[in-house]
mmCIF file of C-alpha atoms in Angstrom:
data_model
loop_
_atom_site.group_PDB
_atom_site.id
_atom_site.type_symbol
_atom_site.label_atom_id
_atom_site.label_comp_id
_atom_site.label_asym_id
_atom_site.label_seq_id
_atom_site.Cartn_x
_atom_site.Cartn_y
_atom_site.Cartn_z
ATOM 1 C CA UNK A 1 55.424 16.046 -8.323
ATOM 2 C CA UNK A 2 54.282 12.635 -7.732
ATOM 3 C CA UNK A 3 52.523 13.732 -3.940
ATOM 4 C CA UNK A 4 50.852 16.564 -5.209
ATOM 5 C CA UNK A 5 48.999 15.032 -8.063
ATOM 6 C CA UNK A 6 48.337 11.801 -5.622
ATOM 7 C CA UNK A 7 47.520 14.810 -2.948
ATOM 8 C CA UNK A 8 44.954 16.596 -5.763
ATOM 9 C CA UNK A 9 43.251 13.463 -6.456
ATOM 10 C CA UNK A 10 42.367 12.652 -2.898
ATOM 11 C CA UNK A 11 40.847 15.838 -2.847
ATOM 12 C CA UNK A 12 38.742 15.573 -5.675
ATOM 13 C CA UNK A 13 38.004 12.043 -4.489
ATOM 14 C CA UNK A 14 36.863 13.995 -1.372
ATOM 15 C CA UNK A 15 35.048 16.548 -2.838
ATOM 16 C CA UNK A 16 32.770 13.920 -4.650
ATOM 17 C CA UNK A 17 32.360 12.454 -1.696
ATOM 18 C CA UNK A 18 31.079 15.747 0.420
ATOM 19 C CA UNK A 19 27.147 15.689 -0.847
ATOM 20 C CA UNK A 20 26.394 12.185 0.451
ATOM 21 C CA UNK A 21 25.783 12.053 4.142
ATOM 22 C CA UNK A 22 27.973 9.814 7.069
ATOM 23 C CA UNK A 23 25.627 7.154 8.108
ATOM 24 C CA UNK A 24 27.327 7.824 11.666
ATOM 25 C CA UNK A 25 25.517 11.313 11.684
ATOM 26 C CA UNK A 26 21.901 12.241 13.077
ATOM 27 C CA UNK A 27 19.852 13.063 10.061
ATOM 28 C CA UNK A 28 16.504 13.788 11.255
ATOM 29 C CA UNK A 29 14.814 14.988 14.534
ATOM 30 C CA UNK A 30 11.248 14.413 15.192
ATOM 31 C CA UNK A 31 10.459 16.431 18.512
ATOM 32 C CA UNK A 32 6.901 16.071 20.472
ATOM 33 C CA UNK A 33 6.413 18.515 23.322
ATOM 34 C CA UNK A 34 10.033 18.500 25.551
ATOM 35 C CA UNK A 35 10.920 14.706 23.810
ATOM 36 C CA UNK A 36 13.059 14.810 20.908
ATOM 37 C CA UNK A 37 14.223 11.607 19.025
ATOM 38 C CA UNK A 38 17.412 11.972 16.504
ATOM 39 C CA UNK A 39 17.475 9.407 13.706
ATOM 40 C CA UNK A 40 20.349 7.971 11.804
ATOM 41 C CA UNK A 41 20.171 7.121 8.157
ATOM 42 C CA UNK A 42 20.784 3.886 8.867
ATOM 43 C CA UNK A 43 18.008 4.447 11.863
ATOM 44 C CA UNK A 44 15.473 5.497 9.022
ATOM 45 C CA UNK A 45 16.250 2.294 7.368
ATOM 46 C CA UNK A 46 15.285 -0.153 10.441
ATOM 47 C CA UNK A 47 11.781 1.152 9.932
ATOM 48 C CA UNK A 48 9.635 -0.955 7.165
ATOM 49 C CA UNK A 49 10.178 0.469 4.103
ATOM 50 C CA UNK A 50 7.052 1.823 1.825
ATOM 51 C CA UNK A 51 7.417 2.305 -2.058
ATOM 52 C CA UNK A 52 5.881 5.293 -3.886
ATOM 53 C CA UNK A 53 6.251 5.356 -7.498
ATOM 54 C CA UNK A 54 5.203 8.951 -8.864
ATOM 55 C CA UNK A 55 5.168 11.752 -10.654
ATOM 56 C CA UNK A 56 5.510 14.987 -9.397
ATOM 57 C CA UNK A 57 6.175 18.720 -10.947
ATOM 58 C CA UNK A 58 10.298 18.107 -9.550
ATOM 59 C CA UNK A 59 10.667 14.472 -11.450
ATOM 60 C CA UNK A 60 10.542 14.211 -15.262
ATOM 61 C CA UNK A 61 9.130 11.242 -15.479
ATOM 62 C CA UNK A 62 7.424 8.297 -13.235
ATOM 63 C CA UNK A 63 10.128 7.811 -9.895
ATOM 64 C CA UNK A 64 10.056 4.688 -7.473
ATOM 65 C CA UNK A 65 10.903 6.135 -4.044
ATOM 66 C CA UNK A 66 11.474 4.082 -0.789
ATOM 67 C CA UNK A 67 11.358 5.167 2.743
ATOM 68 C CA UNK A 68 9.815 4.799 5.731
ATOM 69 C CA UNK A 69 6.122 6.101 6.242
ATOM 70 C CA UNK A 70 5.888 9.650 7.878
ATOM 71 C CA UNK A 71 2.865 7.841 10.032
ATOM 72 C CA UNK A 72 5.232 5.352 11.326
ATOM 73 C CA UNK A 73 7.858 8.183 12.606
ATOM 74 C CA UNK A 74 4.890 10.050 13.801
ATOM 75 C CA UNK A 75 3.567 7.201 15.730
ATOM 76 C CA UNK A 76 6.911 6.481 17.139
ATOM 77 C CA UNK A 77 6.565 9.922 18.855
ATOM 78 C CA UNK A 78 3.072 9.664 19.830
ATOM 79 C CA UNK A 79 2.517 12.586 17.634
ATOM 80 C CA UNK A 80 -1.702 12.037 17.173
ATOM 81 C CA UNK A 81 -3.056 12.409 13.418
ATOM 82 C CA UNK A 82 -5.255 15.690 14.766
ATOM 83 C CA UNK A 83 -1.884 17.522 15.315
ATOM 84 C CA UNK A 84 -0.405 20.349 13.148
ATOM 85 C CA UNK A 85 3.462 19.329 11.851
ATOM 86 C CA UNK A 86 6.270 21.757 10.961
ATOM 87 C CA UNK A 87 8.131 20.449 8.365
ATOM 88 C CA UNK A 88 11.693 21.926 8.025
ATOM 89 C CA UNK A 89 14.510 21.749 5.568
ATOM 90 C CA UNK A 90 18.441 22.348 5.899
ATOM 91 C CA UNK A 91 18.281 25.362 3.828
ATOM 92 C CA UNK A 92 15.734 26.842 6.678
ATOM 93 C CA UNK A 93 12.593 26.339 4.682
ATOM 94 C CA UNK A 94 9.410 25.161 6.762
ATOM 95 C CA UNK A 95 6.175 24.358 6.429
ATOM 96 C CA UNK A 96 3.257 23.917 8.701
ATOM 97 C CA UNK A 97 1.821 20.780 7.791
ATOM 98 C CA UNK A 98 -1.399 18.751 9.065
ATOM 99 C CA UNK A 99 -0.490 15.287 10.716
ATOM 100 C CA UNK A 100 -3.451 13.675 9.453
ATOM 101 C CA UNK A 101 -2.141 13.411 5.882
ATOM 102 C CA UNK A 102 0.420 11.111 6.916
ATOM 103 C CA UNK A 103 -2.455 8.742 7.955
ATOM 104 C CA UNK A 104 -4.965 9.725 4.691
ATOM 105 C CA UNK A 105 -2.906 9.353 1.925
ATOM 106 C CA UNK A 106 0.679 7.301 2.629
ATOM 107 C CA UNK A 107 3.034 9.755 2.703
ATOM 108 C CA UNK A 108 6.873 8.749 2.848
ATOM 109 C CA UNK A 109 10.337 10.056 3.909
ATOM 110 C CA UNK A 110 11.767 8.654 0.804
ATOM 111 C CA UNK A 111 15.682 7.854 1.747
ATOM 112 C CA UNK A 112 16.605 6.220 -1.807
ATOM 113 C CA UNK A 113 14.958 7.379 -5.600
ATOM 114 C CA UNK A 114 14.847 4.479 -8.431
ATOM 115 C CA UNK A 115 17.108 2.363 -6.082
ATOM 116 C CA UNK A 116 20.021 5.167 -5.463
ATOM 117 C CA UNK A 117 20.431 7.062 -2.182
ATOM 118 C CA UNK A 118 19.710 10.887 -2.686
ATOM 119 C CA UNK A 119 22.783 13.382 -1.497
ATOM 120 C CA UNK A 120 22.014 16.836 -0.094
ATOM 121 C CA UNK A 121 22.228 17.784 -3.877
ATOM 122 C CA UNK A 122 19.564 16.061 -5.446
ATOM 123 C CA UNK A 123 17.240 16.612 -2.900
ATOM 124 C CA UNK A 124 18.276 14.304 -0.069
ATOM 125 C CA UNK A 125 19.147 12.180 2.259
ATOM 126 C CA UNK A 126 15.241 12.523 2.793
ATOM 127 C CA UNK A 127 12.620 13.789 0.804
ATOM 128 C CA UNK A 128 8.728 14.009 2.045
ATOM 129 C CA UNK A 129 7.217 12.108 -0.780
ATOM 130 C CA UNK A 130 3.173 12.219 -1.589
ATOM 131 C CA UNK A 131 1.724 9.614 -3.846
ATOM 132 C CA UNK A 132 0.233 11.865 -6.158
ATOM 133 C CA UNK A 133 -0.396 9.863 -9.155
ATOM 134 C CA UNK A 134 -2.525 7.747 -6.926
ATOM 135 C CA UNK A 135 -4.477 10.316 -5.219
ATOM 136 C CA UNK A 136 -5.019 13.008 -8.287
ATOM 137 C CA UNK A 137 -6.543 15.580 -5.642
ATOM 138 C CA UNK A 138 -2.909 15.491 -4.343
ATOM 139 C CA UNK A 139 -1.742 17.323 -7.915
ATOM 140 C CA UNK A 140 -2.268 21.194 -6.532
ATOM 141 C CA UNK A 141 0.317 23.747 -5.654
ATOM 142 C CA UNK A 142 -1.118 23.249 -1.598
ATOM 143 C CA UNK A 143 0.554 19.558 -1.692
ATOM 144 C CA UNK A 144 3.740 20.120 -4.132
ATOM 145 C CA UNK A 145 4.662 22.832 -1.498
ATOM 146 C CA UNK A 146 4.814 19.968 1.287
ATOM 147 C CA UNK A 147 6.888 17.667 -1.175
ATOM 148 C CA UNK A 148 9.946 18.788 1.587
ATOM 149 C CA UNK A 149 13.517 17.793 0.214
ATOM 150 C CA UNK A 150 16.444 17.739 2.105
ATOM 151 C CA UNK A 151 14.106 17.534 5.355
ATOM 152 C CA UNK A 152 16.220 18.106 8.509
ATOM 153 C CA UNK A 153 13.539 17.992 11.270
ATOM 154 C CA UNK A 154 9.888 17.689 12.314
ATOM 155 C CA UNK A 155 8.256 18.734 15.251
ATOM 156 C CA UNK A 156 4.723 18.987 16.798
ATOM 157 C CA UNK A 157 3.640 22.815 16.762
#
């Protein structure tokens, strides 16, 4: 009796586990032309880190999120401001996306929200944050349909 609760615990342990993602596993792909770079979360981290706090119509109240700047990943690929970005999410959604607002207005690929890495369930590991509250032409349904959670890849159309 004793090995199957110990046996049902670990499971539930496991299970609680299961939404947060292995730091040993590729994350992201940014892909320019035939090159293709694969980032870790750990990867993501290296890169300087930007702070966005905002609001935005999938956050209750003012959030403090902390990534690296899309710009910087873009630049990393020589992917140039005037090109046109697909932006594309584990559960399949995508969105065609112009470059140059990762150079206008600051955009991040937040990895942690008030402090706390996301999992897959609250909209993580990464999330395509704008800084809306500090750009108010940002607050339109065009731009909250590039707020990208759970973004999986990006690549140059």
């Amino acid at each position: 009796m004793h090995t199957k609760r110990m046996l049902g615990t670990t499971v539930a342990c496991l299970s609680l586990a299961l939404p947060t993602v292995s730091v040993a596993q590729d994350i992201l792909t940014v892909t320019n032309g035939e090159e293709t770079k694969s980032y870790k979360f750990e990867d993501l981290l290296a890169f300087e880190q930007e702070t966005v706090e905002t609001t935005n119509d999938y956050v209750d109240e003012l959030t403090t999120f902390q990534g690296p700047s899309l710009q910087s990943l873009l630049e990393a690929s020589d992917i140039d401001r005037d090109a046109e970005i697909q932006l594309s999410a584990i559960n399949d959604f995508t969105i065609s996306v112009p470059a140059e607002d990762a150079f206008l207005y600051g955009v991040i690929l937040a990895l942690l929200r008030d402090g706390e890495e996301m999992s897959v369930r609250d909209k993580g590991p990464i999330w395509v944050i704008y800084p809306m509250d500090d750009n108010p032409e940002l607050r339109d349904d065009l731009y909250n349909g590039r707020l990208v959670w759970q973004l999986k890849s990006i690549a140059v159309e």
